[in-house]
Coordinates of C-alpha atoms in Angstrom, one line a residue:
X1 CA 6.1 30.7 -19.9
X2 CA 8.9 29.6 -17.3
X3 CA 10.8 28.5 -19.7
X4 CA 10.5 27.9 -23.5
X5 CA 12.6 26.3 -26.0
X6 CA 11.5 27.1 -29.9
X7 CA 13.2 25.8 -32.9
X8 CA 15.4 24.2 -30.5
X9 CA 18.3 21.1 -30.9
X10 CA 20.5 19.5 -28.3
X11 CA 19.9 21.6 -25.3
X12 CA 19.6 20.2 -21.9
X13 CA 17.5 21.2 -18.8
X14 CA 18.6 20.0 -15.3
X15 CA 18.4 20.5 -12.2
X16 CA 16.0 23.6 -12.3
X17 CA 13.1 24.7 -9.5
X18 CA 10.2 26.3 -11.1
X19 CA 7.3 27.8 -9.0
X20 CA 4.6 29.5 -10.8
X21 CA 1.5 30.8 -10.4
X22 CA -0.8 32.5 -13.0
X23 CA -4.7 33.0 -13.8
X24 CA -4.1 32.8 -17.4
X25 CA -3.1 29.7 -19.1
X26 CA 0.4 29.0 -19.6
X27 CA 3.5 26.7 -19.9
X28 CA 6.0 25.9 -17.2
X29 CA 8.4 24.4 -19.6
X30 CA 7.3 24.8 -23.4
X31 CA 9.1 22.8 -26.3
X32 CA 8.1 24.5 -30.0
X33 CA 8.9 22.9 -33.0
X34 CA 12.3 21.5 -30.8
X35 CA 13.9 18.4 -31.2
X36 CA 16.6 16.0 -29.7
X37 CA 16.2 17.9 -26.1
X38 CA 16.9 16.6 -22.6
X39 CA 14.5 17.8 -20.0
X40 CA 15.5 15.8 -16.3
X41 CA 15.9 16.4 -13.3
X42 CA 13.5 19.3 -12.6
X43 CA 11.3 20.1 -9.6
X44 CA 8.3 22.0 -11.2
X45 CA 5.4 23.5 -9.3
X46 CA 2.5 25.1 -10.6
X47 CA -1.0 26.7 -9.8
X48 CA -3.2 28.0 -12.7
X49 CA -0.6 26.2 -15.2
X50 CA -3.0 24.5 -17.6
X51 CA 0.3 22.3 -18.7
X52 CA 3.5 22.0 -17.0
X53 CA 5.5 20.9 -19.9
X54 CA 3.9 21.5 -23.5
X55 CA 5.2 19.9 -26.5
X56 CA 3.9 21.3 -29.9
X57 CA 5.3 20.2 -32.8
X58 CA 8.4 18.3 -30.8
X59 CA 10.1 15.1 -31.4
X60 CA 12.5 13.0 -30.3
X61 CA 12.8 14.9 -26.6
X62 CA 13.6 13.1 -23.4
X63 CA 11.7 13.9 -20.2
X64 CA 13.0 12.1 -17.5
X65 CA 13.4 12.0 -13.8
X66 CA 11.3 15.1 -13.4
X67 CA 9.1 16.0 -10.3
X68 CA 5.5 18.0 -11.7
X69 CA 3.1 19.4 -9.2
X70 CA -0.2 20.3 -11.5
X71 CA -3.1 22.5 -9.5
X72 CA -4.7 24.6 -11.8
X73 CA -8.1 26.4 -13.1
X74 CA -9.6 25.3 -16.3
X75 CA -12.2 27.4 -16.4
X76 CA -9.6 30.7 -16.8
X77 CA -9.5 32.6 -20.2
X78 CA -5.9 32.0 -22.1
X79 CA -3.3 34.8 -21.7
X80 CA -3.6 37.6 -24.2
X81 CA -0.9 38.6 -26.2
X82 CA 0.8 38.2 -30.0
X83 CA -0.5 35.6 -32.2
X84 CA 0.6 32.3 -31.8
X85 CA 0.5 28.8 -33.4
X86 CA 0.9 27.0 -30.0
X87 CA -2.2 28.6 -27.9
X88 CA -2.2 26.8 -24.6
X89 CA -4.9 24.2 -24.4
X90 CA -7.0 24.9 -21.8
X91 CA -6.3 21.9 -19.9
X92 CA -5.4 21.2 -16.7
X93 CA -2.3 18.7 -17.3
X94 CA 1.1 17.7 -16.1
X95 CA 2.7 17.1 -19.6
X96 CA 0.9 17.7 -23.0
X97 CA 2.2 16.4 -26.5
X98 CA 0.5 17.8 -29.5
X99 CA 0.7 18.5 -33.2
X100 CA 3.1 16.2 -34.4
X101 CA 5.2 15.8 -31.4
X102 CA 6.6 12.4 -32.2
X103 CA 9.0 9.5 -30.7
X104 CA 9.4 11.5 -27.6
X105 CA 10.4 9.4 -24.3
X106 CA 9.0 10.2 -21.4
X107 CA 9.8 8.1 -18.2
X108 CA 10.6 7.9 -14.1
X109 CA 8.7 10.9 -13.8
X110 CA 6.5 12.4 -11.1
X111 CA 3.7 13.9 -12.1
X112 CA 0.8 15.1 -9.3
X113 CA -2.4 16.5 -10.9
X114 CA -6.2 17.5 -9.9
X115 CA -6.7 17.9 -13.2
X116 CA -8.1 14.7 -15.3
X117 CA -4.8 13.2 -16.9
X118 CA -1.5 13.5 -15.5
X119 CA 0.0 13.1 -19.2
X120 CA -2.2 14.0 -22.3
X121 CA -1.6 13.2 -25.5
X122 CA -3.3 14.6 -28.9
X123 CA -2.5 14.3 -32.5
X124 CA 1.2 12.5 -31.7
X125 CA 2.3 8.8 -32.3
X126 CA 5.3 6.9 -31.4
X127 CA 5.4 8.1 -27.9
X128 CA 7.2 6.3 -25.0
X129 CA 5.3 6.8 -21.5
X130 CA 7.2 4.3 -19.6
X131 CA 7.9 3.8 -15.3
X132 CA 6.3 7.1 -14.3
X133 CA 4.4 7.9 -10.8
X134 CA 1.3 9.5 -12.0
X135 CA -1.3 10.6 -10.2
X136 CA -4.8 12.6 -11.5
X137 CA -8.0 13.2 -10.4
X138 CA -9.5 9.9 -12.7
X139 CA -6.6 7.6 -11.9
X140 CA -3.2 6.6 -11.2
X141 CA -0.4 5.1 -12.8
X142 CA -1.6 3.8 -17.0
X143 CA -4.6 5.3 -15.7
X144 CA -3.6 8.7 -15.7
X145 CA -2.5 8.7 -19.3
X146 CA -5.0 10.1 -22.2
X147 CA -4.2 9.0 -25.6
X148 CA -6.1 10.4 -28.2
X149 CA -4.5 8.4 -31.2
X150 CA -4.1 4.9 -29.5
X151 CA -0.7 4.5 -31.4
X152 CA 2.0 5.3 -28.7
X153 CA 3.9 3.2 -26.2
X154 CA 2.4 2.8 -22.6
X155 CA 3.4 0.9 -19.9
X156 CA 4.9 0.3 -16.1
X157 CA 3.0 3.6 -14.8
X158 CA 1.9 3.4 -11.3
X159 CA 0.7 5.2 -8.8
X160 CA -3.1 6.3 -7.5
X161 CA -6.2 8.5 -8.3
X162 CA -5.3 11.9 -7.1
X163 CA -7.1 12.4 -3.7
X164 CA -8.2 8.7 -3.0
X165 CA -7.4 7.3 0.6
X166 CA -3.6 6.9 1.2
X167 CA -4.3 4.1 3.6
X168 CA -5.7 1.8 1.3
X169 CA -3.0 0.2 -1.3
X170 CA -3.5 -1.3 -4.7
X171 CA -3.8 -4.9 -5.2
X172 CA -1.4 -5.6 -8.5
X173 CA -3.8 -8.4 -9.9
X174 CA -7.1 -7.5 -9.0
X175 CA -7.2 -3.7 -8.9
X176 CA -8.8 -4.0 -5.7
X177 CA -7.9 -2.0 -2.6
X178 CA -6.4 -4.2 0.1
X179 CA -6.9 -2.7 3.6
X180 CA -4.6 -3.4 6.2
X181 CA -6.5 -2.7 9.9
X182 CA -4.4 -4.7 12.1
X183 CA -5.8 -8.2 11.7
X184 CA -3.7 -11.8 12.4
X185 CA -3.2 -14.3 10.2
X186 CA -4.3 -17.8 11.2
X187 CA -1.9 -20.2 12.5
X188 CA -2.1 -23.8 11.8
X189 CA -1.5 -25.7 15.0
X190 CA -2.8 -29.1 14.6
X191 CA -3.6 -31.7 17.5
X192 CA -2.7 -28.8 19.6
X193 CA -4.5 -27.1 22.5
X194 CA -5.2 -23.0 22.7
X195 CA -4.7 -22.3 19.3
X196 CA -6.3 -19.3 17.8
X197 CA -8.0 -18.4 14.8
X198 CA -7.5 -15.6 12.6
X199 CA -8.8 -12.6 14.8
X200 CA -6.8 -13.6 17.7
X201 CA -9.2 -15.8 19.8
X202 CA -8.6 -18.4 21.3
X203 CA -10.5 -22.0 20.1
X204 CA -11.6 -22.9 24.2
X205 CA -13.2 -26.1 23.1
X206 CA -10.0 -27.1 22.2
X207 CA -8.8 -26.7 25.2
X208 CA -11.9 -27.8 27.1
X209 CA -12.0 -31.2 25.2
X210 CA -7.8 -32.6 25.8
X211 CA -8.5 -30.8 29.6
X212 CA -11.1 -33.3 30.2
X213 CA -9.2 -35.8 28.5
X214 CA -6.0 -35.3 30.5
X215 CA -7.6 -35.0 33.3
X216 CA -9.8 -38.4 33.1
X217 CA -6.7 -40.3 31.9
X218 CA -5.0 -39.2 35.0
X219 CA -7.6 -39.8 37.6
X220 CA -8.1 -43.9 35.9
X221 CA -3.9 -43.7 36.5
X222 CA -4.1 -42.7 40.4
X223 CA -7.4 -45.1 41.1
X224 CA -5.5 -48.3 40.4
X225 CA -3.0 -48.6 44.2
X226 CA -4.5 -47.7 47.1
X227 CA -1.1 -47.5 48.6
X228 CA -0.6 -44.5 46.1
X229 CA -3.2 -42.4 47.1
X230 CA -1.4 -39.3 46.3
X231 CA -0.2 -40.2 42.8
X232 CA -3.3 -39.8 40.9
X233 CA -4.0 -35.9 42.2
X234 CA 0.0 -35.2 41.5
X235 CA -0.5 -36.6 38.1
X236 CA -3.6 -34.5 37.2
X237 CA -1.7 -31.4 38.6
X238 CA 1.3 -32.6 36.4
X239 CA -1.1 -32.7 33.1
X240 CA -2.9 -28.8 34.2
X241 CA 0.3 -26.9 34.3
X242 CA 1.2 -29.1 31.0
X243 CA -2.0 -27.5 29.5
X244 CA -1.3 -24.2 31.2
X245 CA 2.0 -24.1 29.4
X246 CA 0.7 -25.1 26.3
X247 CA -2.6 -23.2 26.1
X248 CA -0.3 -19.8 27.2
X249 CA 1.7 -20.3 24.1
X250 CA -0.9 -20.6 21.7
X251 CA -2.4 -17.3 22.7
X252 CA -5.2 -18.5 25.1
X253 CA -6.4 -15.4 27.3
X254 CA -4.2 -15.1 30.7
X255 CA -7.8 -15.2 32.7
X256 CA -7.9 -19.2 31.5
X257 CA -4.6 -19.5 32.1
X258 CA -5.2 -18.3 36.1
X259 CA -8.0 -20.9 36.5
X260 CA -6.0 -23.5 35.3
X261 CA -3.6 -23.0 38.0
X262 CA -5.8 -22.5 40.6
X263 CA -6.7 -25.8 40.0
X264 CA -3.5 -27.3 40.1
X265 CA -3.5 -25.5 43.8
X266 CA -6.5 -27.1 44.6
X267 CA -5.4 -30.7 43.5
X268 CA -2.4 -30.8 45.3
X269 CA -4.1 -29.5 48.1
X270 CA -6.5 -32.3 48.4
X271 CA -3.7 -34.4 47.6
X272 CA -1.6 -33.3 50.6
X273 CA -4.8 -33.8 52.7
X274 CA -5.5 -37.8 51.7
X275 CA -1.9 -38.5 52.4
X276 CA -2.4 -36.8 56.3
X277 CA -5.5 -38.8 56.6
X278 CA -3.7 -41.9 55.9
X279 CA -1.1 -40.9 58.1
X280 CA -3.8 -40.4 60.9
X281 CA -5.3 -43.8 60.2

């Protein structure tokens, strides 16, 4: 063991570091027929540990705050030596209650396993297993917890299967993994040219349709004085850099954008050209 406490009342555990290692199974922090105990605050690592912190015949314990590192080898033989009531299970878990070990809380917690339950729980009742970060090889968070008697208190757990892919995160009401990958969310731009849609393109015929619009309106505006030749081609080059402006805002590709004012050049061009003409004449 790392550290046992047996037929033992009142004591308090904080602010340790364990690190151990071992082929054989064995405790990191072992609580024997104890009661009324405050375990917080601890960093414990282990490899080979079948159970980080075992309570056998324990009640009424806190276990708080604690940070448990589980990696161990099921398959090993237990360790030999004396007789003993409390033989370690030969289970790979981060905390174990067993035999009696009764009205125990155990909450804000840490627990990191590759074994299959981050907490484990056999032949106890009245248990509180409340706002922990678990994490085992068949699931996170309430998950993570194995109850054997069905009759203890479990709730707010969170956290993820040991080993599944950090980059996907858990949806809280369906279960379901949301991925994240860089995509836009739609804007609603109504009545409004170059908007885009939710993978960033832009909707052309949008633009297309109140181009050809504008740019009808405009030419039906200049055809109606002959003494204004010029007005109609300065009012369509008016209503293109209008679009250009609006369809640059709403995310329209910059290439569209360029035509647009090459456009405008030409239009005013031709329009400088009627009103020398008229000059001439």
């Amino acid at each position: 063991y790392g550290l046992t406490l047996e037929i033992s009342q009142g004591a308090k555990v904080k602010d340790n570091t364990l690190n151990l290692t071992g082929r054989a199974g064995i405790y990191a922090v072992e609580l024997y027929s104890a009661w009324s105990n405050d375990i917080s605050y601890n960093q414990i690592y282990a490899n080979g540990s079948f159970s980080e912190v075992g309570l056998y015949g324990s009640s009424g314990n806190n276990i708080t705050h604690n940070t448990i590192h589980s990696f161990g080898d099921g398959i090993n033989d237990p360790a030999q030596g004396p007789e003993h009531p409390d033989s370690v299970t030969l289970i790979n878990t981060g905390i174990l209650l067993e035999k009696g070990s009764n009205g125990n809380i155990i909450s804000d917690n840490t627990i990191i396993t590759d074994g299959d339950n981050a907490i484990t729980i056999d032949g106890s009742v009245g248990n509180t297993i409340a706002n922990n970060e678990l994490s085992s090889s068949k699931g996170g968070g309430n998950a993570a917890v194995k109850d054997n008697t069905g009759m203890n208190h479990i709730s707010g757990n969170t956290g993820s299967r040991y080993g599944s892919n950090s980059d996907d995160s858990s949806n809280g009401n369906s279960g379901s993994p949301i991925h994240t990958n860089g995509t836009s969310s739609q804007s609603s731009n109504s009545g409004s040219s170059g908007s885009s849609d939710s993978t960033g393109a832009s909707s052309f015929g949008n633009v297309n349709t109140n181009f050809n619009a504008n740019a009808q309106s405009s030419a039906n505006d200049g055809a109606g004085d002959a003494g204004e030749a010029g007005d109609g081609s300065d009012l369509i080059a008016s209503e293109l850099e209008e679009v250009a402006s609006k369809s640059l805002a709403g995310g329209v590709f910059v290439p569209v954008v360029a035509l647009l004012l090459i456009l405008v050049f030409c239009f005013s061009f031709l329009g400088a050209k009627d009103e020398d003409d008229d000059e001439e004449e």
